[in-house]
Amino acid sequence: MPSATINGHEIAWQQMGEGPDLVLVHGLATNRAFWYLNVASALRDRHRITLFDLPGHGYSAMPASGYTATAIGRGILELMDQAGVAQAALVGHSYGGACALEAALAAPSRFTQLALLDARISRLQPQMRLHDISDLTAFERETAARSAAAFGYDWESEDEVGFRFLEAAARLRVANSTAEARDEFTPFGEGRGALRAAQQWLRLIDTTGALTEFHTPGSEIAAIAALPLPVLLMYAQGSRCERSGRKLAELWPQARYIAVQNAGHFFPVSQPRVVIEALNAFLEAPRAAAA
Amino acid sequence: MNAALPRKTKTLFIGLDGCTFTVLDEMTRDLPGVGVTMPFMKKILENGVRAKLRSTPNPLTPPAWTSLMTGKGPGVHGVFDFIRAEDKGGEVYWTLYDSRDVDSEMIWSMVSRKKLSCAALNFPLTAPPPKNINGAVIPGFTPAKHLRRNTHPRELFERLKSEVPGFDPKELAWDFENEQQAMDSLGPEETHKWVRYHLPREEQWFRIAEYVLRSDSPDLMAVMFDGTDKIQHQAWPWLDPALLKAEPSEHDRLMREVVLEYFRNLDHYIETLVTLAGPEAQVFFASDHGFTASTEVLRINAYLEDLGYLKWAVSDGSDMAMRREAANFANLDWSGTTAYCRTPSSNGIHIRVAEKPGDHGVPPEQYDAFRDKLIEDLKKLRNEFGEPVVVDVLKRDEWFPGQHMERACDLTLVLRDNGFVSIRNLRPVVVQRPHAAGTHHPDGVFIAYGKGIAKAGEVERRKIVDVTSTLLYSLGTSIPSDLEGEVPQAFFTPEWWAEHPLKKGARTRLEREGSEREDMDAGEKQKMIEQLQMLGYME
Amino acid sequence: MASSDEILVKLTATLKDFTQDWDNEFEGEYQRDTKLLGDLGFESIDIIQFIVAIEEDLGLFKTPFDKLLMKDGRYVDDLSLGQLADFLVAYVK
């Protein structure tokens, strides 16, 4: 597996398939396998796909800093240089979407299209509170209750519940007290890899500056609005990130917006077919028609 | 398979297409002048456990068996009907669903990944057979001409030919023309012939099952008998105790005899297979849906035409056009149609949405209002007795959540008598049937028997997606966390349940042929496997 | 990219296996102009099965066969092996 040195730290990456370049960016607490099994396998017939692990994730190094969306966005451009990708379509899920947006804003000519999947953009959505959405999932309810009891988390006053849920789920996994309930995709949920994934996540937030840097807003709103690329926005209906999607849709009236029904934040895993079909249609549309 | 180690089947699963307790209870009772038609099934019911099994929202063979085999709803697995149609703007392209359309992992593959062996005989949607199966697949609903190519492993077909006495693909396989008649009205003689035709078919599947069970003893042995459904469609009046005539005619007597013969045979097949599996095995029976009587016919497309939603194609009188009109899917003028029913089996209505301005169909922004109006129109319909014909209308976003929701009918109809709609261009729109006909009921059967199974009589109704989880539990393997079903604790003795704690495991994984490509070396593959484990895809 | 003639060779192999135990009266050699319904006695269900077999043997999935099978909103009456091979050129790697 090739690795690149970006900002002095190792990033693990790989390529597959043939065709126009496509770069896929995963979100927090997952790794490049998030794309591999479904989306990348389906799109590789028509694209050369570049996958990589975010810093602090998978087989990439875990530096003390360099986790802001802006820094990782710059890293994507450097990785493209080292991987021989001159111009690509760029797809990001969750925090990977926030990073992808920064990469596209920094060098729009390097990209043909941008797709953001349930990406929360801090600049547009500075806080994420428990009751931003009406219903918690079964897993969230149980995780909130268990972590409040075990670690004294105060969910009502938490203004970054997304990150906090990952942290709580990871600590509960390490304490072998994981919630019984399951969502359509449950972070650190299953199998022997779950403990390792939980430990990696805790090491990242406990020993580096990542958690603070994840909050750091990226580009200004005016700059976001001026992005000169065709954009696809896919957001799970009722997801906590939906607010970002709505605001982006207002900033980019030409963007195609797909509200994914009956799905949670991890819909690229739980509803891969919907994502594959939407990306196929979006990536094949002539650039002029989509812009 | 290691010949040195004696293998033993852990779990025997017998699928009974369309089986219902209405009939099973009758067949296991001591009837005057008839006796007990299914004495072995009587023993199973008395010593095991039973529950009604709620089918998929449209209780139909392809979606329901696929849910039973994947543990997921049709919105997730993507199979909704026999015929798959793609609306291509101006035209609709029709083809058949096959196993490659099943977008969720089937139990055969889950079991094989756990290094257990299985046999899957006569199940729909298993052709072409997936290649990663550790065991035997002989698909159901496959024409004789295509059975050899669709048998896994290929050499099994040759083994059957040489080692199963009387093996005859023609007798065994699905005859498309013949099966079409399940939904037609037949004359008395044809009805009798139709039922008779299924007796040797079932015998063929039984002999294959017996052979595979005896020679391979797979950990999970599964066979499906589908004569139950076929016969009930045409011979319901001679099966439903509520419809049996006090003074039967000669034809009634013949019909009653042949249906009893079928169930007597079935009982013998079951007894032989259960006995072969041995006292250590757990045995499960399930149906994809139940059965009941349909008394009226709704010609749905005719009704939609009356309301201005649909326009029929004009026939040019050619052979091709005649064939099209006789076929079991709608032949329409697409430019004049906004809502239509594609197939009787779908029991649903598709709304044609205009993808872009200028296309025919409902503009997307008017979809909700259009749909609400259509639902209202459907619920308004009354039969000649003033009774509502359509008792419920299911919206796909509520009933078929998942990545394939858009393949579902926009609206699925529930008719007063649970019947299937007709799509013929005939009047009147609603007509009473001359005789009650068999149709699918949402509640089928789920039965268990054997070691560790509670002698519990009837317990609470289960869902069809529970079957996958239950079979995996019985095999002692972990249950993927993304299965929708649950294992019914009431099916098992408290001792068994205590000794066999339920294990949740990694998510299901759909591997398509060709997805394993050689662009990673061994080290890279190992890393990817570890990363998949971290996401809960592997154990 | 395979040429139409190369694909024709593969189609012929698939077809031989596909019709191995049919009661088939076709005695000739498979040619470019051999027709599935007219010469080989296919029924419409066999065409669907044959498409599955071709996809299996050539490693294809979800090939848009509707473009070959439908003309002006109607199904074509018959299909020759040559037509199939020409169509597949765009999809076989």
PDB file of C-alpha atoms in Angstrom, chain B residues 260-358:
ATOM      1  CA  LEU B 260     -55.642 -34.639  -0.058  1.00  0.00           C
ATOM      2  CA  GLU B 261     -53.242 -36.838  -1.989  1.00  0.00           C
ATOM      3  CA  TYR B 262     -50.913 -33.877  -2.394  1.00  0.00           C
ATOM      4  CA  PHE B 263     -50.861 -33.111   1.330  1.00  0.00           C
ATOM      5  CA  ARG B 264     -50.551 -36.795   2.217  1.00  0.00           C
ATOM      6  CA  ASN B 265     -47.467 -36.960  -0.020  1.00  0.00           C
ATOM      7  CA  LEU B 266     -46.099 -33.783   1.482  1.00  0.00           C
ATOM      8  CA  ASP B 267     -46.431 -35.259   4.955  1.00  0.00           C
ATOM      9  CA  HIS B 268     -44.446 -38.278   3.842  1.00  0.00           C
ATOM     10  CA  TYR B 269     -41.705 -36.050   2.375  1.00  0.00           C
ATOM     11  CA  ILE B 270     -41.503 -34.078   5.596  1.00  0.00           C
ATOM     12  CA  GLU B 271     -41.391 -37.207   7.732  1.00  0.00           C
ATOM     13  CA  THR B 272     -38.598 -38.702   5.645  1.00  0.00           C
ATOM     14  CA  LEU B 273     -36.480 -35.555   5.701  1.00  0.00           C
ATOM     15  CA  VAL B 274     -36.981 -34.894   9.423  1.00  0.00           C
ATOM     16  CA  THR B 275     -36.143 -38.512  10.226  1.00  0.00           C
ATOM     17  CA  LEU B 276     -33.030 -38.383   8.037  1.00  0.00           C
ATOM     18  CA  ALA B 277     -31.863 -35.200   9.755  1.00  0.00           C
ATOM     19  CA  GLY B 278     -32.037 -37.105  13.033  1.00  0.00           C
ATOM     20  CA  PRO B 279     -33.050 -36.307  16.616  1.00  0.00           C
ATOM     21  CA  GLU B 280     -30.180 -33.832  17.175  1.00  0.00           C
ATOM     22  CA  ALA B 281     -31.361 -31.478  14.430  1.00  0.00           C
ATOM     23  CA  GLN B 282     -33.680 -28.527  14.797  1.00  0.00           C
ATOM     24  CA  VAL B 283     -36.379 -28.322  12.166  1.00  0.00           C
ATOM     25  CA  PHE B 284     -38.074 -25.126  11.003  1.00  0.00           C
ATOM     26  CA  PHE B 285     -40.936 -24.592   8.604  1.00  0.00           C
ATOM     27  CA  ALA B 286     -41.983 -21.242   7.197  1.00  0.00           C
ATOM     28  CA  SER B 287     -44.111 -19.885   4.434  1.00  0.00           C
ATOM     29  CA  ASP B 288     -43.661 -16.676   2.494  1.00  0.00           C
ATOM     30  CA  HIS B 289     -47.305 -15.743   3.036  1.00  0.00           C
ATOM     31  CA  GLY B 290     -50.604 -17.351   3.946  1.00  0.00           C
ATOM     32  CA  PHE B 291     -53.735 -18.005   1.967  1.00  0.00           C
ATOM     33  CA  THR B 292     -57.382 -17.039   1.973  1.00  0.00           C
ATOM     34  CA  ALA B 293     -60.397 -16.722  -0.319  1.00  0.00           C
ATOM     35  CA  SER B 294     -60.787 -13.950  -2.863  1.00  0.00           C
ATOM     36  CA  THR B 295     -64.346 -13.244  -3.916  1.00  0.00           C
ATOM     37  CA  GLU B 296     -64.125 -10.273  -6.254  1.00  0.00           C
ATOM     38  CA  VAL B 297     -62.008  -8.872  -9.052  1.00  0.00           C
ATOM     39  CA  LEU B 298     -60.806  -5.297  -9.284  1.00  0.00           C
ATOM     40  CA  ARG B 299     -59.774  -4.244 -12.798  1.00  0.00           C
ATOM     41  CA  ILE B 300     -57.536  -1.536 -11.585  1.00  0.00           C
ATOM     42  CA  ASN B 301     -56.298  -0.126 -14.875  1.00  0.00           C
ATOM     43  CA  ALA B 302     -59.851   0.103 -16.183  1.00  0.00           C
ATOM     44  CA  TYR B 303     -60.715   2.093 -13.070  1.00  0.00           C
ATOM     45  CA  LEU B 304     -57.678   4.334 -13.579  1.00  0.00           C
ATOM     46  CA  GLU B 305     -58.784   4.895 -17.166  1.00  0.00           C
ATOM     47  CA  ASP B 306     -62.245   5.937 -15.961  1.00  0.00           C
ATOM     48  CA  LEU B 307     -60.599   8.481 -13.694  1.00  0.00           C
ATOM     49  CA  GLY B 308     -58.411   9.823 -16.496  1.00  0.00           C
ATOM     50  CA  TYR B 309     -55.066   8.570 -15.172  1.00  0.00           C
ATOM     51  CA  LEU B 310     -54.419   5.997 -17.875  1.00  0.00           C
ATOM     52  CA  LYS B 311     -54.698   5.417 -21.610  1.00  0.00           C
ATOM     53  CA  TRP B 312     -54.540   1.991 -23.292  1.00  0.00           C
ATOM     54  CA  ALA B 313     -52.299   1.387 -26.290  1.00  0.00           C
ATOM     55  CA  VAL B 314     -54.166   1.043 -29.572  1.00  0.00           C
ATOM     56  CA  SER B 315     -53.713  -2.421 -31.010  1.00  0.00           C
ATOM     57  CA  ASP B 316     -52.573  -2.696 -34.629  1.00  0.00           C
ATOM     58  CA  GLY B 317     -53.969  -6.221 -34.795  1.00  0.00           C
ATOM     59  CA  SER B 318     -50.565  -7.842 -35.427  1.00  0.00           C
ATOM     60  CA  ASP B 319     -49.537 -11.119 -33.795  1.00  0.00           C
ATOM     61  CA  MET B 320     -47.055  -9.205 -31.689  1.00  0.00           C
ATOM     62  CA  ALA B 321     -49.748  -6.806 -30.486  1.00  0.00           C
ATOM     63  CA  MET B 322     -52.071  -9.685 -29.657  1.00  0.00           C
ATOM     64  CA  ARG B 323     -49.346 -11.351 -27.657  1.00  0.00           C
ATOM     65  CA  ARG B 324     -48.660  -8.125 -25.832  1.00  0.00           C
ATOM     66  CA  GLU B 325     -52.294  -7.731 -24.921  1.00  0.00           C
ATOM     67  CA  ALA B 326     -52.570 -11.249 -23.582  1.00  0.00           C
ATOM     68  CA  ALA B 327     -49.431 -10.843 -21.493  1.00  0.00           C
ATOM     69  CA  ASN B 328     -49.560 -10.299 -17.778  1.00  0.00           C
ATOM     70  CA  PHE B 329     -48.284  -6.778 -17.834  1.00  0.00           C
ATOM     71  CA  ALA B 330     -49.944  -3.608 -18.914  1.00  0.00           C
ATOM     72  CA  ASN B 331     -49.857  -2.528 -22.565  1.00  0.00           C
ATOM     73  CA  LEU B 332     -50.367   1.199 -22.416  1.00  0.00           C
ATOM     74  CA  ASP B 333     -50.095   4.441 -24.293  1.00  0.00           C
ATOM     75  CA  TRP B 334     -47.379   5.961 -22.154  1.00  0.00           C
ATOM     76  CA  SER B 335     -47.959   9.473 -23.402  1.00  0.00           C
ATOM     77  CA  GLY B 336     -51.446   9.471 -21.918  1.00  0.00           C
ATOM     78  CA  THR B 337     -50.708   7.713 -18.642  1.00  0.00           C
ATOM     79  CA  THR B 338     -49.824   9.215 -15.265  1.00  0.00           C
ATOM     80  CA  ALA B 339     -50.729   6.295 -12.982  1.00  0.00           C
ATOM     81  CA  TYR B 340     -50.974   2.598 -13.799  1.00  0.00           C
ATOM     82  CA  CYS B 341     -50.570  -0.897 -12.474  1.00  0.00           C
ATOM     83  CA  ARG B 342     -47.744  -2.862 -14.112  1.00  0.00           C
ATOM     84  CA  THR B 343     -48.520  -6.410 -13.049  1.00  0.00           C
ATOM     85  CA  PRO B 344     -51.318  -8.097 -11.119  1.00  0.00           C
ATOM     86  CA  SER B 345     -48.756  -9.499  -8.699  1.00  0.00           C
ATOM     87  CA  SER B 346     -47.439  -6.056  -7.778  1.00  0.00           C
ATOM     88  CA  ASN B 347     -50.888  -5.094  -6.478  1.00  0.00           C
ATOM     89  CA  GLY B 348     -49.729  -1.543  -6.723  1.00  0.00           C
ATOM     90  CA  ILE B 349     -49.778   1.636  -8.701  1.00  0.00           C
ATOM     91  CA  HIS B 350     -46.882   3.439 -10.272  1.00  0.00           C
ATOM     92  CA  ILE B 351     -47.067   7.163 -10.706  1.00  0.00           C
ATOM     93  CA  ARG B 352     -45.171   8.439 -13.727  1.00  0.00           C
ATOM     94  CA  VAL B 353     -43.150  11.456 -12.696  1.00  0.00           C
ATOM     95  CA  ALA B 354     -41.750  13.797 -15.340  1.00  0.00           C
ATOM     96  CA  GLU B 355     -37.994  13.803 -14.865  1.00  0.00           C
ATOM     97  CA  LYS B 356     -37.573  17.043 -16.762  1.00  0.00           C
ATOM     98  CA  PRO B 357     -39.908  19.667 -18.223  1.00  0.00           C
ATOM     99  CA  GLY B 358     -41.465  18.393 -21.447  1.00  0.00           C
TER     100      GLY B 358
END
